Each structure stands twice: as structure tokens, then as C-alpha cells.
Coordinates of C-alpha atoms and ligand atoms in Angstrom, one line a residue:
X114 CA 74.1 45.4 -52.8
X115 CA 73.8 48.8 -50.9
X116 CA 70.7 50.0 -49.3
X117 CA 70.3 52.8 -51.7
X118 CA 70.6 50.5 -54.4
X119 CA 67.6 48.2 -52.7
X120 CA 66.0 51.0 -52.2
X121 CA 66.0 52.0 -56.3
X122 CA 65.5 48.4 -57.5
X123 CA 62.2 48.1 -54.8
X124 CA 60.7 51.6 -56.3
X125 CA 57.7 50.0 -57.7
X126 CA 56.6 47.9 -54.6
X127 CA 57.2 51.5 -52.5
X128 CA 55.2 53.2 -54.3
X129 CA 52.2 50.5 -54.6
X130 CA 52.8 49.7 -50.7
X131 CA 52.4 53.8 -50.0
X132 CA 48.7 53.3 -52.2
X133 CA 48.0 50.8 -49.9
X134 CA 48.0 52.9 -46.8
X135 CA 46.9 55.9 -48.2
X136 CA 43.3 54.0 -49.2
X137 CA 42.6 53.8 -45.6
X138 CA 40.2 57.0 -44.6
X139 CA 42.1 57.2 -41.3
X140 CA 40.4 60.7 -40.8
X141 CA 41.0 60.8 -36.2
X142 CA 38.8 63.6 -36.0
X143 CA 35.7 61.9 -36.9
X144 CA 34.0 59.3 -34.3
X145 CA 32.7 57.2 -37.3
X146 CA 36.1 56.5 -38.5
X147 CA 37.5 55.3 -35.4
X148 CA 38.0 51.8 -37.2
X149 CA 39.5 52.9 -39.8
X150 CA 41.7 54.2 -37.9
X151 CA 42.8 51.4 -36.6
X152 CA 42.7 49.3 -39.5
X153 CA 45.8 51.9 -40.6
X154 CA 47.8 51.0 -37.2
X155 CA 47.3 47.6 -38.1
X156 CA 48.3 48.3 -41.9
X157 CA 51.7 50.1 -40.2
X158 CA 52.3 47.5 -37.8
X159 CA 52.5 44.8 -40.4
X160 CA 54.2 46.9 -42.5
X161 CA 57.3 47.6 -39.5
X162 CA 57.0 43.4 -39.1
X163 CA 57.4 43.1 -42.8
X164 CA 60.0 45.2 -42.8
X165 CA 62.1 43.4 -40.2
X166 CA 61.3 44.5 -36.7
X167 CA 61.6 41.7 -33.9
X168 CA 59.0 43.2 -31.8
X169 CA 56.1 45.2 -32.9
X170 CA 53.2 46.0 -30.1
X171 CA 50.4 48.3 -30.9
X172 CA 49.3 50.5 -27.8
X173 CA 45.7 50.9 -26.9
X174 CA 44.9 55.2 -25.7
X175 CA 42.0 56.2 -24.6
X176 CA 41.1 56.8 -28.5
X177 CA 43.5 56.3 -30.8
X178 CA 46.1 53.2 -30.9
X179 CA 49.9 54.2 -30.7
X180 CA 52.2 51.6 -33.3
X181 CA 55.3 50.7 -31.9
X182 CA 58.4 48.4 -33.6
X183 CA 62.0 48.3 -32.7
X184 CA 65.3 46.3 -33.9
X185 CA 68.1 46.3 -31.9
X186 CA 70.4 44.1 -33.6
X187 CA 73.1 46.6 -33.9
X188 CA 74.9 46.7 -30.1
X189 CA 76.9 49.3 -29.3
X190 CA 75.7 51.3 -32.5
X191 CA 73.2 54.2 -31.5
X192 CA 69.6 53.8 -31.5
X193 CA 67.3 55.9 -33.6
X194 CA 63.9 56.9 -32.6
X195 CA 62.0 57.3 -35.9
X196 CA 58.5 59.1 -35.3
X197 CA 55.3 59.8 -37.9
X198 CA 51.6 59.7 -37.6
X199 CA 49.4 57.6 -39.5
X200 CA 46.1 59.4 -39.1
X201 CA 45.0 62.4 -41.5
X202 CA 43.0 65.1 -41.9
X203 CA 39.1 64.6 -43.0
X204 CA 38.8 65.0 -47.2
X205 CA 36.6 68.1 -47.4
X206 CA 35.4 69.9 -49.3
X207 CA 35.3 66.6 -51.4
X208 CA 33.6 68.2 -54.9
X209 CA 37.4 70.3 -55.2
X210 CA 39.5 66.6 -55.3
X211 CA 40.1 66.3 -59.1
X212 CA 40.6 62.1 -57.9
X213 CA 38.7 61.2 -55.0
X214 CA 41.1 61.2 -51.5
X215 CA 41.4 57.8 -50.7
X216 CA 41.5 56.7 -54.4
X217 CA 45.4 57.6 -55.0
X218 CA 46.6 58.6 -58.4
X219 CA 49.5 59.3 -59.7
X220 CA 49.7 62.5 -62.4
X221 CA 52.4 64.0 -63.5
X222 CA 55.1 62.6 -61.3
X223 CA 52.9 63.4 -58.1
X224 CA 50.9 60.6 -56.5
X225 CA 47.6 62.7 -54.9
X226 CA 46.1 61.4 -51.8
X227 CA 44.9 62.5 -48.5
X228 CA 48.0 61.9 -46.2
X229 CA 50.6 61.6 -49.3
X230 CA 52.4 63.7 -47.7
X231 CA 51.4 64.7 -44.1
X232 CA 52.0 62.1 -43.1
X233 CA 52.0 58.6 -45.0
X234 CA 54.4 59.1 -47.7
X235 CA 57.1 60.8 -45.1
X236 CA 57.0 58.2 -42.1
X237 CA 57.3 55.2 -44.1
X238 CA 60.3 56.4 -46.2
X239 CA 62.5 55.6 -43.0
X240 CA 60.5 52.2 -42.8
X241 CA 61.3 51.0 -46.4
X242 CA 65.5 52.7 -45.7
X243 CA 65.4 50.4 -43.4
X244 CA 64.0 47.4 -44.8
X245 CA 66.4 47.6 -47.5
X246 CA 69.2 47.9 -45.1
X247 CA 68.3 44.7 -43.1
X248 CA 67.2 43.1 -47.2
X249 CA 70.4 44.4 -49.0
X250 CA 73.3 43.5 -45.7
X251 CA 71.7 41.5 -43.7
X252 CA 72.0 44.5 -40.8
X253 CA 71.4 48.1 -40.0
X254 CA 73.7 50.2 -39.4
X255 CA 71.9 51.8 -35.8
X256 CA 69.2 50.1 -33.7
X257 CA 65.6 51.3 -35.0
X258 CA 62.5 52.3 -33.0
X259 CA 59.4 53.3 -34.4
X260 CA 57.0 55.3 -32.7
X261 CA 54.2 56.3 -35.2
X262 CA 50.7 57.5 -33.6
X263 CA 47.0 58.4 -34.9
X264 CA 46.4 61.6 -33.1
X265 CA 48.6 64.2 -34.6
X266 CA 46.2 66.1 -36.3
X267 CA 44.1 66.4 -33.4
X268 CA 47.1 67.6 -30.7
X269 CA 48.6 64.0 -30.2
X270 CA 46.4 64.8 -26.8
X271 CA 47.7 60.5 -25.7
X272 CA 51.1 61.0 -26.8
X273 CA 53.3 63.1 -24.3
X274 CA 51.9 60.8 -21.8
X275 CA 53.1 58.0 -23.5
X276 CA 56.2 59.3 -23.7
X277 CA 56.6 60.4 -20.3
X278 CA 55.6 56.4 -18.6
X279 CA 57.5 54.7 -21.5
X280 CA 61.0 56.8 -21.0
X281 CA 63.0 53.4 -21.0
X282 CA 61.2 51.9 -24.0
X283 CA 61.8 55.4 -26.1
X284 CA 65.4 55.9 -24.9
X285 CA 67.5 56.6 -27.8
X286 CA 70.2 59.0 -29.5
X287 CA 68.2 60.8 -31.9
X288 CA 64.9 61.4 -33.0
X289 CA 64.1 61.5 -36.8
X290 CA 60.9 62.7 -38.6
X291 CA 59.7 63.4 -41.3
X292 CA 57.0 65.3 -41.6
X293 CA 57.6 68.8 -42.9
X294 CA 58.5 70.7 -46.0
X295 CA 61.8 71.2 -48.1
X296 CA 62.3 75.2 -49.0
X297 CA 61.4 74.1 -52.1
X298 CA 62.1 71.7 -55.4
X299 CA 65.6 72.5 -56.0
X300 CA 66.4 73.2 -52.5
X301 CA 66.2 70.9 -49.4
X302 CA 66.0 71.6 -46.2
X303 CA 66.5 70.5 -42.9
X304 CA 64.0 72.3 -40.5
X305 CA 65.3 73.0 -37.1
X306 CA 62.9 75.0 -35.7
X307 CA 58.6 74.7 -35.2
X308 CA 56.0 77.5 -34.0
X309 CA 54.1 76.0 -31.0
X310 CA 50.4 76.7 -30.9
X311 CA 47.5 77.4 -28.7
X312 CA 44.2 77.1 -30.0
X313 CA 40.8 78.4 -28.6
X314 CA 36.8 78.9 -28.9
X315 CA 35.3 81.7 -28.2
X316 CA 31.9 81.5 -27.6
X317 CA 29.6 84.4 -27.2
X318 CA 25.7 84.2 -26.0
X319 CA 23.6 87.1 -26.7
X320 CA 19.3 86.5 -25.8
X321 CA 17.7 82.8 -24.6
X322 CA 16.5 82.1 -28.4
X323 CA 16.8 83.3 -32.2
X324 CA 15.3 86.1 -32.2
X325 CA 13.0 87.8 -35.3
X326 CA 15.2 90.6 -36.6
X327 CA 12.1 93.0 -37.0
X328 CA 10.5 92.3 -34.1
X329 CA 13.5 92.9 -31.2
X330 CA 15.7 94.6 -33.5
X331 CA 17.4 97.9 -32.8
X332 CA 16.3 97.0 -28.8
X333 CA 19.0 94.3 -28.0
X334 CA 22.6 92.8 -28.3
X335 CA 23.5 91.3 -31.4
X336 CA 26.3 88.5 -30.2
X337 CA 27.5 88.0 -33.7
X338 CA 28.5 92.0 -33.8
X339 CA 29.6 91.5 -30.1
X340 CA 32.1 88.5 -31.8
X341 CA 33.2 90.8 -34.7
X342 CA 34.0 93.7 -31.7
X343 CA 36.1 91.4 -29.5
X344 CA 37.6 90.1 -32.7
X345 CA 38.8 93.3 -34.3
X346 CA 41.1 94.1 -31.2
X347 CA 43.2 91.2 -31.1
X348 CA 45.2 92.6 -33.9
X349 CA 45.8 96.1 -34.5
X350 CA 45.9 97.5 -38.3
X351 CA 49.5 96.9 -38.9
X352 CA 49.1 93.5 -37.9
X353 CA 50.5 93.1 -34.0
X354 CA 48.7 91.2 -31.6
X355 CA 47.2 93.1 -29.3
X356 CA 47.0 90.9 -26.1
X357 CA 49.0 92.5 -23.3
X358 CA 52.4 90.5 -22.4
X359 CA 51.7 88.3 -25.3
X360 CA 55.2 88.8 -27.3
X361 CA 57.0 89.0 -23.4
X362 CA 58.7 85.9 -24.0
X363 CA 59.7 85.7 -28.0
X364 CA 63.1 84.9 -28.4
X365 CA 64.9 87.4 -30.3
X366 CA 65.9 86.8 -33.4
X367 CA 69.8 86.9 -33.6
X368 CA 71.1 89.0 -36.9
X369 CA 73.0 85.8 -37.8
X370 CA 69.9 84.0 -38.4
X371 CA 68.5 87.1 -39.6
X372 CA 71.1 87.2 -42.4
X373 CA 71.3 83.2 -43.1
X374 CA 67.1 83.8 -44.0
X375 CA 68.2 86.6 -46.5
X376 CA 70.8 84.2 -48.4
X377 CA 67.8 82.0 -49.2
X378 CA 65.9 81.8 -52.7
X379 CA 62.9 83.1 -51.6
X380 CA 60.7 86.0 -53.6
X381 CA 57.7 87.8 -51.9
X382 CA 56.4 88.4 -55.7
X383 CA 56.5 84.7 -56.3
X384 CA 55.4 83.9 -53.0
X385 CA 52.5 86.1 -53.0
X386 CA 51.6 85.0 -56.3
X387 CA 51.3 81.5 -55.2
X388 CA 48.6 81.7 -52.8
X389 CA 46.8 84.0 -54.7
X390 CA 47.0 86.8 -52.8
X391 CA 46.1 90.5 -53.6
X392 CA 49.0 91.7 -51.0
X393 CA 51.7 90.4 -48.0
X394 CA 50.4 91.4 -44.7
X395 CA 52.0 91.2 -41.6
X396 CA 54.0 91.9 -38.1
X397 CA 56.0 95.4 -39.4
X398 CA 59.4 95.3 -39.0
X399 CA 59.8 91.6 -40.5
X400 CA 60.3 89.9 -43.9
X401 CA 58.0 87.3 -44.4
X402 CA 60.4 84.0 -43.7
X403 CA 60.7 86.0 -40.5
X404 CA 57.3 86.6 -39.8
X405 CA 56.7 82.7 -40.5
X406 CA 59.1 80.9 -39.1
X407 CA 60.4 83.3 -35.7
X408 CA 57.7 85.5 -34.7
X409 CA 54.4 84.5 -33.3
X410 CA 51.2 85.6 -34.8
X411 CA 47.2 84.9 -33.7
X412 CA 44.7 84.4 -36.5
X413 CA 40.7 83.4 -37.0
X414 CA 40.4 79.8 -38.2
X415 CA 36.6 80.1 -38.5
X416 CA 33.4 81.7 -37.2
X417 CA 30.2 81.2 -37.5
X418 CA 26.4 82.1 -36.2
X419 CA 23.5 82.9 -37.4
X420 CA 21.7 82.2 -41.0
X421 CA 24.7 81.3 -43.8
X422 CA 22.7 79.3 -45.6
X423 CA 21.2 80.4 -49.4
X424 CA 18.6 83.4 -49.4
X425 CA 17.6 85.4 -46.6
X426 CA 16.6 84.9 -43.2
X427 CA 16.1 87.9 -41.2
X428 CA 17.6 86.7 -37.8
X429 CA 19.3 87.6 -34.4
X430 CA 21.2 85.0 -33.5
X431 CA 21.2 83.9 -30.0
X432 CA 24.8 82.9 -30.1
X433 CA 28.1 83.4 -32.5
X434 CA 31.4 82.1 -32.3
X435 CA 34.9 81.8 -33.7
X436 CA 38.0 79.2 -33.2
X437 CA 41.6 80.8 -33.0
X438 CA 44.9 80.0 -33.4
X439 CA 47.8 81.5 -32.0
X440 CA 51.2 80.3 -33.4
X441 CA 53.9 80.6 -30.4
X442 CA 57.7 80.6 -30.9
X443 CA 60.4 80.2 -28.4
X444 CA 60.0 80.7 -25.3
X445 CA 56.5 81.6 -24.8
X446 CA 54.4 79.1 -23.1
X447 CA 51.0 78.3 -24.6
X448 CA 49.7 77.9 -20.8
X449 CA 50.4 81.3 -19.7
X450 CA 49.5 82.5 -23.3
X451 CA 45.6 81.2 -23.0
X452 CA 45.7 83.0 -19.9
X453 CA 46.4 85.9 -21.1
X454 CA 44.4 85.5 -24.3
X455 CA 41.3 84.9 -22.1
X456 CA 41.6 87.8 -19.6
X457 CA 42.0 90.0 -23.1
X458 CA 39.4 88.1 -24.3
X459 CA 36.7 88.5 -21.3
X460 CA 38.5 92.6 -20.6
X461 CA 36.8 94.0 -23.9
X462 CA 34.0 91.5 -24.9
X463 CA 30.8 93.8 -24.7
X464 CA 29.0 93.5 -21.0
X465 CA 26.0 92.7 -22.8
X466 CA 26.8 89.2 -23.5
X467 CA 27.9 86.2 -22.0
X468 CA 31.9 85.1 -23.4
X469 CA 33.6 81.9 -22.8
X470 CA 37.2 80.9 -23.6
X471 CA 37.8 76.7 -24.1
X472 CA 40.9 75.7 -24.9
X473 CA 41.3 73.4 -27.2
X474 CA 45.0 72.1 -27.7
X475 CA 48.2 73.7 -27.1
X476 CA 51.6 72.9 -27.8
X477 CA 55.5 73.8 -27.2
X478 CA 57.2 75.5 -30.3
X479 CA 60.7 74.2 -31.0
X480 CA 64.5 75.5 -31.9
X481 CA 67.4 73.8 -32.4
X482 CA 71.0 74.1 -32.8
X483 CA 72.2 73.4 -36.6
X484 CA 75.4 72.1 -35.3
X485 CA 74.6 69.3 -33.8
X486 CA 76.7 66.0 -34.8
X487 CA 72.9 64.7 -36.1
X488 CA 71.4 67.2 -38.3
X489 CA 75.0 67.3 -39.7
X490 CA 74.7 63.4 -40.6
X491 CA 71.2 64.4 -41.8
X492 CA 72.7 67.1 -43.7
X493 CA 75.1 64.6 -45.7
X494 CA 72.8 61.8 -46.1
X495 CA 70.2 64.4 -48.1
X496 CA 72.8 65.9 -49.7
X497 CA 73.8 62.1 -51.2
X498 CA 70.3 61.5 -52.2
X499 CA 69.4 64.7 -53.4
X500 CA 72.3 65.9 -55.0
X501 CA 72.5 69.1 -53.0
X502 CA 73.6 70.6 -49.6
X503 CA 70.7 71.2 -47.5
X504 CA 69.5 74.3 -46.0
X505 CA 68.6 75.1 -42.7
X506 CA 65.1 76.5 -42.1
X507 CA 62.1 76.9 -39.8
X508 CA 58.8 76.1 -40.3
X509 CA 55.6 77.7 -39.4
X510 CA 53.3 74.7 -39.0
X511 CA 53.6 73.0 -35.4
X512 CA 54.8 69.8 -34.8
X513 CA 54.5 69.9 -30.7
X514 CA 55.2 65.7 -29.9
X515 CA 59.0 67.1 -31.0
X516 CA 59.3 69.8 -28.2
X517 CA 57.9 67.0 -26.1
X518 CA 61.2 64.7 -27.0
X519 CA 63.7 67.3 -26.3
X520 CA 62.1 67.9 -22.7
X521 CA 61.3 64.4 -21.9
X522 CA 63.8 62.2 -23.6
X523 CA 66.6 65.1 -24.1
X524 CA 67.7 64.1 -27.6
X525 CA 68.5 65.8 -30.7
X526 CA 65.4 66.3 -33.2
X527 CA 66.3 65.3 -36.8
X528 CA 63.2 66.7 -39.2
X529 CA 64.4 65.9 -42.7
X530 CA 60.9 66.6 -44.3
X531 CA 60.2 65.9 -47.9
X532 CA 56.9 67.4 -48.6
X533 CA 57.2 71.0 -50.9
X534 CA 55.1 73.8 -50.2
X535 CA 52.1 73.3 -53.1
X536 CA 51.3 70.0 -51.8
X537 CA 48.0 70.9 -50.4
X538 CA 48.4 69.7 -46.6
X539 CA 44.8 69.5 -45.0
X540 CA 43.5 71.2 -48.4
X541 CA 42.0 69.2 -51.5
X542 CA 44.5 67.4 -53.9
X543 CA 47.0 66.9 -51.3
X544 CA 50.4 65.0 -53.0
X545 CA 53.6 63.7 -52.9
X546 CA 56.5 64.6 -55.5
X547 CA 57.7 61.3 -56.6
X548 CA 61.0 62.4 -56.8
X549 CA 61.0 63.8 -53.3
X550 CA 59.2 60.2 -52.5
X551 CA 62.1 58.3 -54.4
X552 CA 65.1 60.3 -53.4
X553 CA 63.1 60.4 -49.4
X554 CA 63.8 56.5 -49.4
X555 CA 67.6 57.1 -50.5
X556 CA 68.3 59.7 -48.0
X557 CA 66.7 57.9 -44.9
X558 CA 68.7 54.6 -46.2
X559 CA 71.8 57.1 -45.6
X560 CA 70.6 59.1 -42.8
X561 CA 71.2 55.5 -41.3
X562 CA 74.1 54.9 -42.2
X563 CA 75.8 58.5 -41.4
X564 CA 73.8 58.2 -38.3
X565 CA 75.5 55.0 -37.6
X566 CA 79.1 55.8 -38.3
X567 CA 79.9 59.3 -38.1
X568 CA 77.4 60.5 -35.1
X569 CA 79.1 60.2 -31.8
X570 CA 76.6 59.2 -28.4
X571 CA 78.9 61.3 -26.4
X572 CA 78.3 64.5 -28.5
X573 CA 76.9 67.0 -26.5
X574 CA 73.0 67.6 -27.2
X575 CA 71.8 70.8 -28.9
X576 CA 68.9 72.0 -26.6
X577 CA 68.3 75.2 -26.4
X578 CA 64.4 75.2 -26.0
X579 CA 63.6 76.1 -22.6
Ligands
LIG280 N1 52.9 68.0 -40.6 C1 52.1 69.0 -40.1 C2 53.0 70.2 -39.6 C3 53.7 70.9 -40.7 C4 53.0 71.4 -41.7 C5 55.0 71.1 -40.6 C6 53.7 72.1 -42.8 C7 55.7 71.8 -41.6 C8 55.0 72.3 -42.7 C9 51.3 68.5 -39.0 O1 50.7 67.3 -39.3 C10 50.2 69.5 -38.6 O2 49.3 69.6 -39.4 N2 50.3 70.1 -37.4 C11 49.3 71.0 -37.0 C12 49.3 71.1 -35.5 C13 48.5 70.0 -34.8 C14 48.7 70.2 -33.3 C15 47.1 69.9 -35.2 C16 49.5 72.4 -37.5 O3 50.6 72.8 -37.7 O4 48.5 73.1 -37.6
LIG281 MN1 52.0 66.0 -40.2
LIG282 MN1 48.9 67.8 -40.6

């Protein structure tokens, strides 16, 4: 029996060992699920022995635990470094869940779940190829580690150290992840570029208390209009960033790349349609895929002060703030970009008031070479499973552990993602497409074996990310 056809009869158990895991409110953002947490990297680690791995050790952080499993029964055959996270993004708002998030369903060929697909349903796809490599032959065709944490969605802040004091235990050919979109249904992708990220407070203190709006107002500072001041000149009206130096380092993009984004199915109409939105707005100068995937852009994730609850209050707050993002592509450096966001930041906030910057997370964006032996053997192996060649894309979500790998370990990133678009990542009624699910276990159980066979050690490495 071949893998792929282990991995068609097993289907069932898949997708009932998938429910399993996703059932597990492994939320690492929130203190009070710290055990559930690691009830989940206990779930994955029994799941990697399970599936065949002669050593499985789970590493304590100082939050949360790091699962780690390898099989190296294949000598001389290359190793594969396969990475995922286990944790997930908190539920709310609950009341929108049409089937309560840790209670997965399946509807209409979709199995709905926090985590289904960011990033449960992805990682283990690779676990179960290669379970039904070791089940169907005996053997895999390349040594497997596993590397799967439970702090992505909260900057994988324990990770790059890990990496950088366990560089013999990690050593490998390739990495593989999955934990990103394909352009769409009918078209799969392999992603070979991520935006980076920096991401801020700003905090901005007006008086020593609340103050009543009658009484003192007119005769002082209002931080929350201080907050919408310093706010409305980060961008100007077109849509640029306004931060001095802050595009000094983008990477141009080349017209080659320009043109291969113009060859793909995508519609603005249909697009903009989808997300419900009156009109595109953005960078000028740049199609949307463009202004997505290769240029960087800064936007407001929240803000908040004062009275927002029902009714009136009739208030000056004492303090307002706001959290911001800035997505970062190639080769700017989120250091040197907080910098700069800062000094902005502190150069036009009103005198009145008392601004602070914290930084919150950073991390590296990420380009690769699509001719690299690896995403080539990727490129084959979805193309088997799926029944189509894969495209090339970028994303514009941040994945920064995989700039950390081409630095650290300086290997070639595979990201054959097999989420779609609509699947509600960190929103309510997040899924998984069971057909991406099903044909995701096929094309890992061949990304193995391509992997193995046709993807030379001595290949020279595709980094280009400085
Ligand atoms: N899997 C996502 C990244 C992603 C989303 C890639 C959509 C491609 C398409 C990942 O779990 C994530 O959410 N990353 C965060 C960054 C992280 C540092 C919190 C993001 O992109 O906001
Ligand atoms: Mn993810
Ligand atoms: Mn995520």
C-alpha cells in the first residue's frame, strides 16, 4: 500500500483525531488557560508518538511548552524540519459562532473550529503523511523532526531562542509549514514570501483623573482628541505612511513579479465584494495583490478611552489609547522601524499630554526564491494531490519563526498552506475545507516522498532575505 492510499483509507480516524485537538481551548493569550494549553502539547506529543516518532520530548519556556518529535530512520536521506503551532486565538465575540468554538462541527464539507485551520488542521496533516508512510512501508522516505510550539499567536516571544541554543537538534534540509492560505479553491499555492510586523501601544495621558465634561470642559486637553491628532498623520489621504524613512528599506518590486501577480485569477470586484467593503483603499501606485503581499502598510488595530458603554456619560477621559500594526516587507527591520515610529510618534503628539510608545512584538518579514530544488518538490507533490500546478504567491499575514529559520538554521522554507481565504482566521466560524484537509494529508504524504528522492542536500539554498 502507498502512503496516499493509507492516507485515503485512514480519512475517518483524521478527521475525528483533528476534533480531538481542536476541543482543547488552547487560547495562549489568556493566563487562565495556561493548562489548557498544555493539555494540547501533551495531546500533540502523543499524537507524534502515536504516529511513530522514537523520541518525543516536550520543552518547558518560560510560559508556554515547545513539542518536539523526530525519526531518523532514514540515513543518508535528508531530514525535514516540519513546524506548526498548537495554540489559537481566544473565541470572541462568542454570540457570532453559529456552533460553539471548541465544539467542532462539520457543515457542508467544512469542519468549523477555533484553530481548524490556523493552526490544528495544517500542522498535523504532515503528522498523519507521515504516519501513513511509516504504517503503509514500514519507512519514510526523509528523516522527520517536528517542532510545533504554543506561542505563535502571541509573537512566538520563546521560540527564536530555542532555535538559536538547539541549532544541532533543529539541523535539517528543509523546513515545511503549513500554516497559510492557497489563492483560492481551484487554485493552490505555494507562498514564498511573508510581511514582517511590528506592533505598538500608544498610550496618551491627559489630567490626574476623569474629569466632568461640564465642569473643566473647553479649559483643558482632551487625550482622546490628542490620540485621534497623532493618529490621523501616520497616513496621509491617499493612504502612505507618513513616518519619515519608513519605506527606506522596501525591496523593490521587480516587473517580473509584477507581471507573474497579474497572470493570477484574482478580481478587485469579487474581492471587494467579499469583505464587504464599500471601496479598495490603498498605497497609490499598486494593485491590491501588490499592496498585500510586497509593500508595507501601518494600520489601527484598536483604540479605546473614555465612556463606550450604552447611554451617555458626559466625560473627559484622563487617558486614551490605541494598538498599531505595521506590516514590514523585505528588507526593513522592525527594530529600526519602532524607532522611527516612536520619534514620529512623540515629534507631533500634542505638548499637552504625556505619549508613550511600548512595543509589543516584532518580527522579520520573509522572501524566497521559487526555484529552489524544495518548493519545486513541494510544487509536484501538491500538484499530485490536488490535481493542479501550484502557484506562487505571497501572503500578507506574518509568520516571523520562518525568517528566524532562514537566518539561524539557513535552510529553505517550504509553506504549502491549505487554509482558503473565507475561513475566518482569528474571526468567528473559523474552518477547514475538507477537501483541502483530505487532499493536505495526500500532498504532505508526497511532499515526503519528492522531498526524499528528487531534492538534492547539495543544492544551493535560496536566501535572499537579508
Ligand atoms: N497563520 C497565521 C499567519 C497567516 C495568516 C498567514 C493568513 C497567511 C495567511 C499566523 O498564525 C498569524 O496569525 N500570525 C500573526 C502574527 C503573529 C506574530 C501574532 C499575524 O499575521 O497577524
Ligand atoms: Mn497560524
Ligand atoms: Mn494566527
Amino acid at each position: 500500500m502507498s502512503a496516499a492510499e493509507y492516507v485515503r483509507q485512514n480519512r475517518d480516524r483524521y478527521l475525528d483525531e483533528l476534533k480531538d485537538v481542536l476541543r482543547i481551548p488552547s487560547v495562549s493569550t489568556d493566563p487562565k488557560r495556561a493548562g489548557e494549553v498544555r493539555r494540547a502539547a501533551e495531546w500533540v506529543r502523543n499524537r507524534l508518538t502515536r504516529a511513530g516518532c522514537t523520541k518525543t520530548t516536550i520543552y518547558e519556556t518560560a510560559r508556554h511548552p515547545i513539542v518536539y518529535g523526530e525519526w531518523l530512520g532514514a540515513p543518508g536521506r535528508p531530514t525535514i524540519l516540519v513546524y506548526g503551532h498548537y495554540d489559537v486565538q481566544p473565541e470572541d465575540p462568542v454570540e457570532l459562532w453559529a456552533t460553539p468554538a471548541f465544539t467542532p462541527t462539520v457543515r457542508d464539507g467544512r469542519l468549523y473550529a477555533r484553530g481548524a485551520c490556523d493552526d490544528k488542521g495544517q500542522f498535523i496533516i504532515h503528522v498523519n503523511a507521515f504516519e501513513a508512510h511509516l504504517a503503509a512501508s514500514g519507512t519514510c522516505p526523509v528523516n522527520v523532526k517536528f517542532l510545533i510550539e504554543g506561542e505563535e499567536e502571541i509573537g512566538s516571544p520563546n521560540l527564536e531562542p530555542f532555535i538559536s541554543s538547539h541549532k544541532p537538534l533543529l539541523a535539517c534540509d528543509a523546513v515545511v509549514v503549513s500554516d497559510t492560505a492557497m489563492f483560492d479553491k481551484k487554485t493552490p499555492s505555494i507562498v514564498h514570501g511573508l510581511r514582517g510586523l511590528s506592533y505598538i501601544q500608544v498610550d496618551v495621558r491627559g489630567t490626574a483623573r476623569d474629569l466632568h465634561s461640564g465642569t473643566f470642559g473647553g479649559a483643558v486637553i482632551n487625550p482622546a482628541f490628542a490620540l485621534a491628532h497623532i493618529i490621523a498623520q501616520l497616513k496621509d489621504a491617499r493612504g502612505k505612511v507618513r513616518i519619515p524613512g519608513f519605506y527606506d528599506r522596501v525591496r523593490k518590486l521587480g516587473t517580473r513579479e509584477r507581471r507573474a501577480f497579474q497572470k493570477l485569477p484574482h478580481s478587485d470586484a469579487t474581492f471587494r465584494k467579499s469583505i464587504g467593503a464599500k471601496v479598495l483603499f490603498g498605497e497609490p501606485g499598486f494593485t491590491t495583490l501588490e499592496r498585500i503581499w510586497a509593500r508595507p502598510t501601518l494600520e489601527v488595530n484598536g483604540i479605546w478611552g473614555g465612556f463606550t458603554g450604552e447611554g451617555a456619560k458626559t466625560v473627559i477621559p484622563a487617558e486614551a489609547h490605541a494598538k498599531i500594526s505595521m506590516r514590514l516587507v523585505p528588507d526593513q527591520r522592525p527594530k529600526e522601524i519602532v524607532a522611527k515610529a516612536t520619534a514620529f510618534i512623540k515629534k507631533i503628539a500634542p505638548k499637552s499630554v504625556d505619549v508613550t510608545v511600548q512595543h509589543i512584538h516584532s518580527g522579520d518579514g520573509w522572501l524566497a526564491e521559487t526555484d529552489h530544488a524544495a518548493l519545486q518538490a513541494a510544487s509536484r507533490a501538491v500538484k499530485k494531490a490536488f490535481g493542479k500546478t501550484p502557484v506562487f504567491t505571497r501572503e500578507g499575514g506574518s509568520i516571523p519563526v520562518v525568517a528566524t529559520f532562514d537566518r539561524v538554521l539557513r535552510v529553505p522554507s517550504v509553506l504549502m498552506g491549505i487554509g482558503l481565504h473565507d475561513d475566518n482566521l482569528h474571526a468567528p466560524n473559523e474552518k477547514i475545507d475538507l477537501d483541502n484537509f483530505f487532499n493536505g494529508n495526500e500532498a504532505a504524504a508526497y511532499l515526503m516522498e519528492e522531498l526524499g528522492s528528487g531534492f538534492s542536500k547539495k543544492s544551493p539554498d535560496s536566501r535572499r532575505n537579508s
